[in-house]
Every structure is written in C-alpha cells, then in structure tokens.
mmCIF file of C-alpha atoms in Angstrom:
data_model
loop_
_atom_site.group_PDB
_atom_site.id
_atom_site.type_symbol
_atom_site.label_atom_id
_atom_site.label_comp_id
_atom_site.label_asym_id
_atom_site.label_seq_id
_atom_site.Cartn_x
_atom_site.Cartn_y
_atom_site.Cartn_z
ATOM 1 C CA MET A 1 18.657 -43.949 -20.934
ATOM 2 C CA SER A 2 17.143 -46.875 -22.754
ATOM 3 C CA LYS A 3 14.712 -47.741 -20.002
ATOM 4 C CA ILE A 4 11.739 -46.558 -18.292
ATOM 5 C CA LEU A 5 9.140 -46.135 -15.895
ATOM 6 C CA ILE A 6 5.655 -44.723 -15.070
ATOM 7 C CA THR A 7 2.597 -45.526 -13.794
ATOM 8 C CA ARG A 8 -0.567 -45.377 -14.163
ATOM 9 C CA PRO A 9 -3.336 -45.077 -12.109
ATOM 10 C CA GLU A 10 -6.732 -45.060 -13.833
ATOM 11 C CA HIS A 11 -9.056 -44.289 -10.670
ATOM 12 C CA ASP A 12 -10.926 -41.002 -10.924
ATOM 13 C CA PRO A 13 -11.283 -38.492 -14.239
ATOM 14 C CA GLY A 14 -7.203 -36.231 -13.539
ATOM 15 C CA THR A 15 -5.462 -40.190 -13.168
ATOM 16 C CA ARG A 16 -7.977 -40.824 -16.172
ATOM 17 C CA TYR A 17 -6.914 -38.690 -18.243
ATOM 18 C CA LEU A 18 -3.105 -38.689 -17.191
ATOM 19 C CA SER A 19 -3.341 -42.517 -18.515
ATOM 20 C CA ARG A 20 -4.253 -42.173 -21.333
ATOM 21 C CA TRP A 21 -2.171 -38.951 -22.379
ATOM 22 C CA SER A 22 0.117 -40.860 -21.724
ATOM 23 C CA GLU A 23 -0.012 -43.313 -24.488
ATOM 24 C CA ARG A 24 1.596 -41.431 -26.534
ATOM 25 C CA ILE A 25 4.708 -41.282 -23.782
ATOM 26 C CA ILE A 26 4.274 -45.454 -23.999
ATOM 27 C CA GLN A 27 3.814 -45.398 -27.769
ATOM 28 C CA GLU A 28 7.212 -42.551 -28.617
ATOM 29 C CA ALA A 29 9.699 -45.086 -26.416
ATOM 30 C CA ARG A 30 9.488 -48.148 -27.788
ATOM 31 C CA LYS A 31 9.866 -46.521 -31.071
ATOM 32 C CA LYS A 32 12.832 -45.059 -29.786
ATOM 33 C CA ASN A 33 13.242 -49.054 -28.586
ATOM 34 C CA PHE A 34 13.121 -48.001 -24.680
ATOM 35 C CA ASP A 35 12.270 -50.682 -22.603
ATOM 36 C CA VAL A 36 8.905 -50.017 -20.746
ATOM 37 C CA ILE A 37 8.286 -50.715 -17.035
ATOM 38 C CA ASP A 38 3.705 -49.538 -17.193
ATOM 39 C CA LEU A 39 2.506 -49.865 -13.839
ATOM 40 C CA HIS A 40 -1.283 -49.507 -15.494
ATOM 41 C CA LYS A 41 -4.271 -49.483 -12.193
ATOM 42 C CA GLU A 42 -3.415 -52.126 -10.363
ATOM 43 C CA LYS A 43 -0.386 -52.309 -10.877
ATOM 44 C CA ALA A 44 0.078 -48.872 -9.476
ATOM 45 C CA THR A 45 1.036 -50.147 -6.624
ATOM 46 C CA ARG A 46 3.715 -49.553 -4.359
ATOM 47 C CA LYS A 47 5.409 -53.442 -3.590
ATOM 48 C CA GLU A 48 5.206 -53.103 -7.475
ATOM 49 C CA PHE A 49 6.314 -49.394 -7.650
ATOM 50 C CA GLU A 50 9.275 -50.424 -5.149
ATOM 51 C CA GLY A 51 10.835 -53.809 -7.338
ATOM 52 C CA ARG A 52 10.501 -53.247 -9.689
ATOM 53 C CA VAL A 53 12.375 -49.726 -9.555
ATOM 54 C CA ASN A 54 14.891 -51.737 -7.941
ATOM 55 C CA LYS A 55 14.896 -54.909 -10.139
ATOM 56 C CA VAL A 56 15.293 -52.716 -13.644
ATOM 57 C CA LYS A 57 17.315 -49.164 -12.067
ATOM 58 C CA PRO A 58 15.227 -46.520 -14.658
ATOM 59 C CA ALA A 59 16.666 -44.341 -15.354
ATOM 60 C CA LEU A 60 13.646 -42.555 -16.150
ATOM 61 C CA ILE A 61 10.611 -42.728 -13.945
ATOM 62 C CA VAL A 62 7.324 -40.688 -15.136
ATOM 63 C CA LEU A 63 4.598 -40.502 -11.892
ATOM 64 C CA ASN A 64 1.594 -39.717 -12.536
ATOM 65 C CA GLY A 65 -0.971 -39.241 -9.343
ATOM 66 C CA HIS A 66 -2.242 -37.210 -6.557
ATOM 67 C CA GLY A 67 0.107 -35.794 -4.522
ATOM 68 C CA ASN A 68 1.743 -33.613 -1.942
ATOM 69 C CA GLU A 69 4.847 -31.767 -0.642
ATOM 70 C CA THR A 70 6.128 -35.456 0.496
ATOM 71 C CA GLY A 71 4.904 -37.320 -1.515
ATOM 72 C CA VAL A 72 2.413 -38.864 -5.324
ATOM 73 C CA THR A 73 0.567 -41.921 -5.027
ATOM 74 C CA GLY A 74 -0.227 -44.580 -7.499
ATOM 75 C CA HIS A 75 -4.011 -46.649 -7.836
ATOM 76 C CA ASN A 76 -6.345 -45.977 -5.178
ATOM 77 C CA ASN A 77 -4.344 -43.845 -4.025
ATOM 78 C CA GLU A 78 -2.124 -45.307 -2.186
ATOM 79 C CA VAL A 79 1.201 -43.868 -1.610
ATOM 80 C CA LEU A 80 3.941 -45.127 -3.972
ATOM 81 C CA VAL A 81 6.717 -42.171 -2.466
ATOM 82 C CA ARG A 82 7.451 -41.085 0.203
ATOM 83 C CA TYR A 83 10.195 -38.323 1.709
ATOM 84 C CA GLY A 84 10.928 -39.747 4.727
ATOM 85 C CA GLU A 85 10.588 -43.645 3.722
ATOM 86 C CA ASN A 86 11.672 -44.918 0.003
ATOM 87 C CA GLU A 87 12.806 -41.208 -1.841
ATOM 88 C CA SER A 88 16.609 -42.612 -2.877
ATOM 89 C CA LEU A 89 14.583 -44.789 -5.382
ATOM 90 C CA LEU A 90 14.707 -41.688 -6.783
ATOM 91 C CA HIS A 91 17.842 -40.487 -6.418
ATOM 92 C CA ASN A 92 20.310 -41.235 -9.356
ATOM 93 C CA ARG A 93 18.086 -40.687 -11.890
ATOM 94 C CA ILE A 94 15.355 -38.586 -13.198
ATOM 95 C CA THR A 95 12.037 -37.982 -12.304
ATOM 96 C CA TYR A 96 9.228 -35.763 -14.040
ATOM 97 C CA ALA A 97 6.495 -36.008 -11.234
ATOM 98 C CA VAL A 98 2.897 -35.135 -12.517
ATOM 99 C CA SER A 99 1.791 -34.507 -9.278
ATOM 100 C CA CYS A 100 0.381 -31.408 -7.083
ATOM 101 C CA ASP A 101 2.837 -30.527 -4.865
ATOM 102 C CA SER A 102 5.588 -32.861 -4.905
ATOM 103 C CA ALA A 103 8.096 -30.023 -4.977
ATOM 104 C CA VAL A 104 7.730 -28.782 -2.631
ATOM 105 C CA VAL A 105 9.629 -31.121 -0.315
ATOM 106 C CA LEU A 106 10.318 -34.998 -2.181
ATOM 107 C CA GLY A 107 11.622 -33.170 -5.884
ATOM 108 C CA ALA A 108 13.462 -30.796 -2.901
ATOM 109 C CA GLU A 109 15.413 -33.233 -1.073
ATOM 110 C CA CYS A 110 16.023 -35.785 -3.728
ATOM 111 C CA ALA A 111 17.340 -32.683 -6.313
ATOM 112 C CA LYS A 112 20.457 -32.476 -3.502
ATOM 113 C CA LYS A 113 21.271 -35.380 -4.437
ATOM 114 C CA GLU A 114 24.460 -36.189 -7.130
ATOM 115 C CA LYS A 115 22.950 -37.298 -10.817
ATOM 116 C CA THR A 116 19.300 -36.537 -9.643
ATOM 117 C CA THR A 117 16.959 -34.686 -11.254
ATOM 118 C CA PHE A 118 12.991 -33.588 -10.332
ATOM 119 C CA ILE A 119 10.972 -31.667 -12.395
ATOM 120 C CA GLY A 120 7.586 -30.886 -10.971
ATOM 121 C CA TYR A 121 5.802 -29.132 -9.354
ATOM 122 C CA ASN A 122 5.446 -26.847 -6.811
ATOM 123 C CA LYS A 123 1.965 -25.893 -5.943
ATOM 124 C CA SER A 124 -1.150 -27.909 -7.726
ATOM 125 C CA PHE A 125 -1.265 -29.196 -11.448
ATOM 126 C CA VAL A 126 -3.806 -27.364 -12.779
ATOM 127 C CA PHE A 127 -6.308 -28.797 -16.556
ATOM 128 C CA ASN A 128 -8.674 -28.671 -17.584
ATOM 129 C CA LEU A 129 -11.733 -30.832 -19.671
ATOM 130 C CA SER A 130 -14.558 -31.502 -21.173
ATOM 131 C CA GLN A 131 -17.030 -33.081 -19.163
ATOM 132 C CA ARG A 132 -18.149 -34.546 -22.872
ATOM 133 C CA HIS A 133 -15.019 -36.397 -24.281
ATOM 134 C CA MET A 134 -15.175 -38.833 -20.389
ATOM 135 C CA ARG A 135 -14.706 -41.637 -22.219
ATOM 136 C CA GLN A 136 -12.485 -40.121 -24.358
ATOM 137 C CA PRO A 137 -10.051 -38.190 -22.750
ATOM 138 C CA THR A 138 -7.455 -37.938 -25.898
ATOM 139 C CA LYS A 139 -9.898 -36.481 -27.860
ATOM 140 C CA ASP A 140 -10.342 -33.769 -25.160
ATOM 141 C CA GLN A 141 -9.520 -30.799 -26.454
ATOM 142 C CA ARG A 142 -9.273 -28.532 -24.140
ATOM 143 C CA ALA A 143 -7.469 -31.041 -21.810
ATOM 144 C CA ALA A 144 -5.216 -31.394 -25.023
ATOM 145 C CA GLN A 145 -3.394 -27.506 -24.213
ATOM 146 C CA PHE A 146 -2.610 -28.092 -21.230
ATOM 147 C CA LEU A 147 -1.712 -33.274 -22.045
ATOM 148 C CA ASN A 148 0.371 -32.274 -24.917
ATOM 149 C CA ALA A 149 2.807 -29.024 -22.797
ATOM 150 C CA SER A 150 3.386 -32.352 -19.671
ATOM 151 C CA ASN A 151 3.946 -34.793 -22.069
ATOM 152 C CA GLN A 152 6.348 -32.768 -24.188
ATOM 153 C CA VAL A 153 8.712 -32.943 -20.616
ATOM 154 C CA PRO A 154 8.929 -37.645 -21.247
ATOM 155 C CA LEU A 155 8.690 -36.547 -24.331
ATOM 156 C CA SER A 156 12.310 -34.729 -24.856
ATOM 157 C CA LEU A 157 14.176 -36.183 -22.923
ATOM 158 C CA LEU A 158 13.059 -39.330 -25.036
ATOM 159 C CA LYS A 159 15.213 -37.666 -27.713
ATOM 160 C CA GLY A 160 18.431 -37.233 -25.904
ATOM 161 C CA HIS A 161 17.305 -33.238 -24.015
ATOM 162 C CA SER A 162 18.432 -31.562 -21.185
ATOM 163 C CA ALA A 163 16.098 -32.291 -18.114
ATOM 164 C CA LYS A 164 16.145 -27.689 -18.310
ATOM 165 C CA GLN A 165 15.676 -27.994 -21.704
ATOM 166 C CA ALA A 166 12.147 -30.341 -21.224
ATOM 167 C CA SER A 167 11.604 -28.680 -19.281
ATOM 168 C CA ASP A 168 11.655 -25.335 -20.927
ATOM 169 C CA ARG A 169 10.028 -26.902 -24.342
ATOM 170 C CA SER A 170 6.601 -27.585 -21.805
ATOM 171 C CA LYS A 171 6.972 -23.749 -20.776
ATOM 172 C CA SER A 172 7.030 -22.768 -24.243
ATOM 173 C CA LEU A 173 4.176 -25.026 -25.409
ATOM 174 C CA LEU A 174 2.196 -23.986 -22.309
ATOM 175 C CA ARG A 175 3.005 -20.048 -23.674
ATOM 176 C CA ARG A 176 2.344 -20.619 -26.502
ATOM 177 C CA ALA A 177 -1.203 -22.187 -25.626
ATOM 178 C CA ILE A 178 -1.941 -19.220 -23.940
ATOM 179 C CA LEU A 179 -1.498 -16.467 -26.827
ATOM 180 C CA LYS A 180 -3.872 -18.426 -29.204
ATOM 181 C CA LEU A 181 -6.417 -17.622 -26.538
ATOM 182 C CA LEU A 182 -5.409 -14.350 -25.755
ATOM 183 C CA PRO A 183 -8.084 -12.824 -29.023
ATOM 184 C CA SER A 184 -11.523 -15.064 -26.744
ATOM 185 C CA ILE A 185 -10.548 -14.053 -23.663
ATOM 186 C CA ALA A 186 -12.642 -10.889 -23.447
ATOM 187 C CA SER A 187 -15.053 -12.756 -24.370
ATOM 188 C CA ASP A 188 -15.059 -16.120 -23.784
ATOM 189 C CA PRO A 189 -15.686 -17.338 -19.640
ATOM 190 C CA TYR A 190 -13.627 -21.186 -21.329
ATOM 191 C CA ALA A 191 -10.831 -19.159 -22.466
ATOM 192 C CA ARG A 192 -10.251 -17.054 -19.516
ATOM 193 C CA GLU A 193 -10.090 -19.978 -17.034
ATOM 194 C CA ASP A 194 -7.851 -21.689 -19.191
ATOM 195 C CA ALA A 195 -5.271 -19.247 -19.706
ATOM 196 C CA LYS A 196 -4.865 -18.383 -16.277
ATOM 197 C CA ASP A 197 -4.416 -22.218 -15.188
ATOM 198 C CA LEU A 198 -1.728 -22.681 -17.982
ATOM 199 C CA LEU A 199 -0.011 -19.376 -16.422
ATOM 200 C CA TRP A 200 -0.001 -20.958 -13.420
ATOM 201 C CA ASP A 201 1.731 -24.721 -14.771
ATOM 202 C CA MET A 202 3.555 -22.305 -16.101
ATOM 203 C CA ASN A 203 5.331 -20.467 -13.667
ATOM 204 C CA HIS A 204 4.827 -23.983 -11.307
ATOM 205 C CA GLN A 205 6.448 -26.274 -12.963
ATOM 206 C CA VAL A 206 10.366 -26.501 -11.863
ATOM 207 C CA CYS A 207 13.816 -28.765 -13.021
ATOM 208 C CA LEU A 208 15.467 -29.282 -9.868
#
C-alpha cells in the first residue's frame, strides 16, 4: 500500500468533525511516506473522486460523509460512489467508509469481488459531541471516544495490519471506552448515552 485517498467534506457539524479528526490519519500516512490524495471540502466531488481514483489507483480509500445502503456522499451531499453506477471504483482495494448504512448494499456487493475489502457500518454510524467544542472538534473529548476508535481502522492499516485486525483493534477501543464509562452510567446521563452509542458502533462496524 503506497497511495491512499481520503475524502473530507465539511458542510455540516458531522462532516466537519470527521474531517478535522481525519487530519491525524493524513499526518501518520505522510510520516510513513505514503502518497496522500486529500479531497478536502469542495474537492470532495464525484468528478474529482472518480478522476483521482482512476488516475492514481489508491490501495486504500477512506470515505467520510453521509450515506445510505447504496452509496456515500461528499461535499454538500453530492453522491461520490453508488452501487449500480460506479462502485467498480472500490474494486481491488480496501475501503473504509465512515458513513451510515453503506455496508449493507454498496459494501456487501463490492466485497464479492476478488481482492476487495470494505470496512464500514451496516446501520447508522453514531458519535456524540459537545456543543462547546464545535469550533475545535479535535479538543472534544466526548467525540474522541468515538473518533479515536474510528481512526484506528486506517491507522492500523497504515501500520501493515490486515483489514480484520484493523477492525478488531477499532472495536477494542470502543469496548475500552465503554468499560471506562460503566462506573458513571447510573449517575451521568451523558455516560449512559455514550456507552449505548459506543456499543452500537461496535456492533454495527463490519469488515467484509
């Protein structure tokens, strides 16, 4: 794996958080001398995505964005990849989609192809945030419980771990975050909500 492509739309609070937290992935990749194609903000369009994938043929694609069972969107919710239209862009590589529901059809169908792996979510991808950190997402410790675990997938892949190992390591961080919250669940409604949602992400992250 020498080239990775990452999409980072930033048109609402959710995508802004994912984009800012993905900066660590880019930094780590560059430290390890990977070529990084960063489709940031207005560059996260279908035309740009299709062109770059076809030209550079990245071994790893990280998709940050809203989604559904058949596709994942980019900036301003423009569809980047959709089953039945251009899903072949994900063939012969590893894709990690931080996107609701996209493993159900898009991921499952892509994973039927040889040398193709899709890590993503077969239900909603959930993370909770603190309103007071909206302008500085990476300082939000509530969101960190979710996004550190999410980041573990590509970070592990960059270290040479297999896709299954990367997914397992991500789930291990989610499990650890849940255990840390357990003593506070009875008294802290935020801890209760976070533990429930961390468990949700752990149960619905799949490696296909």
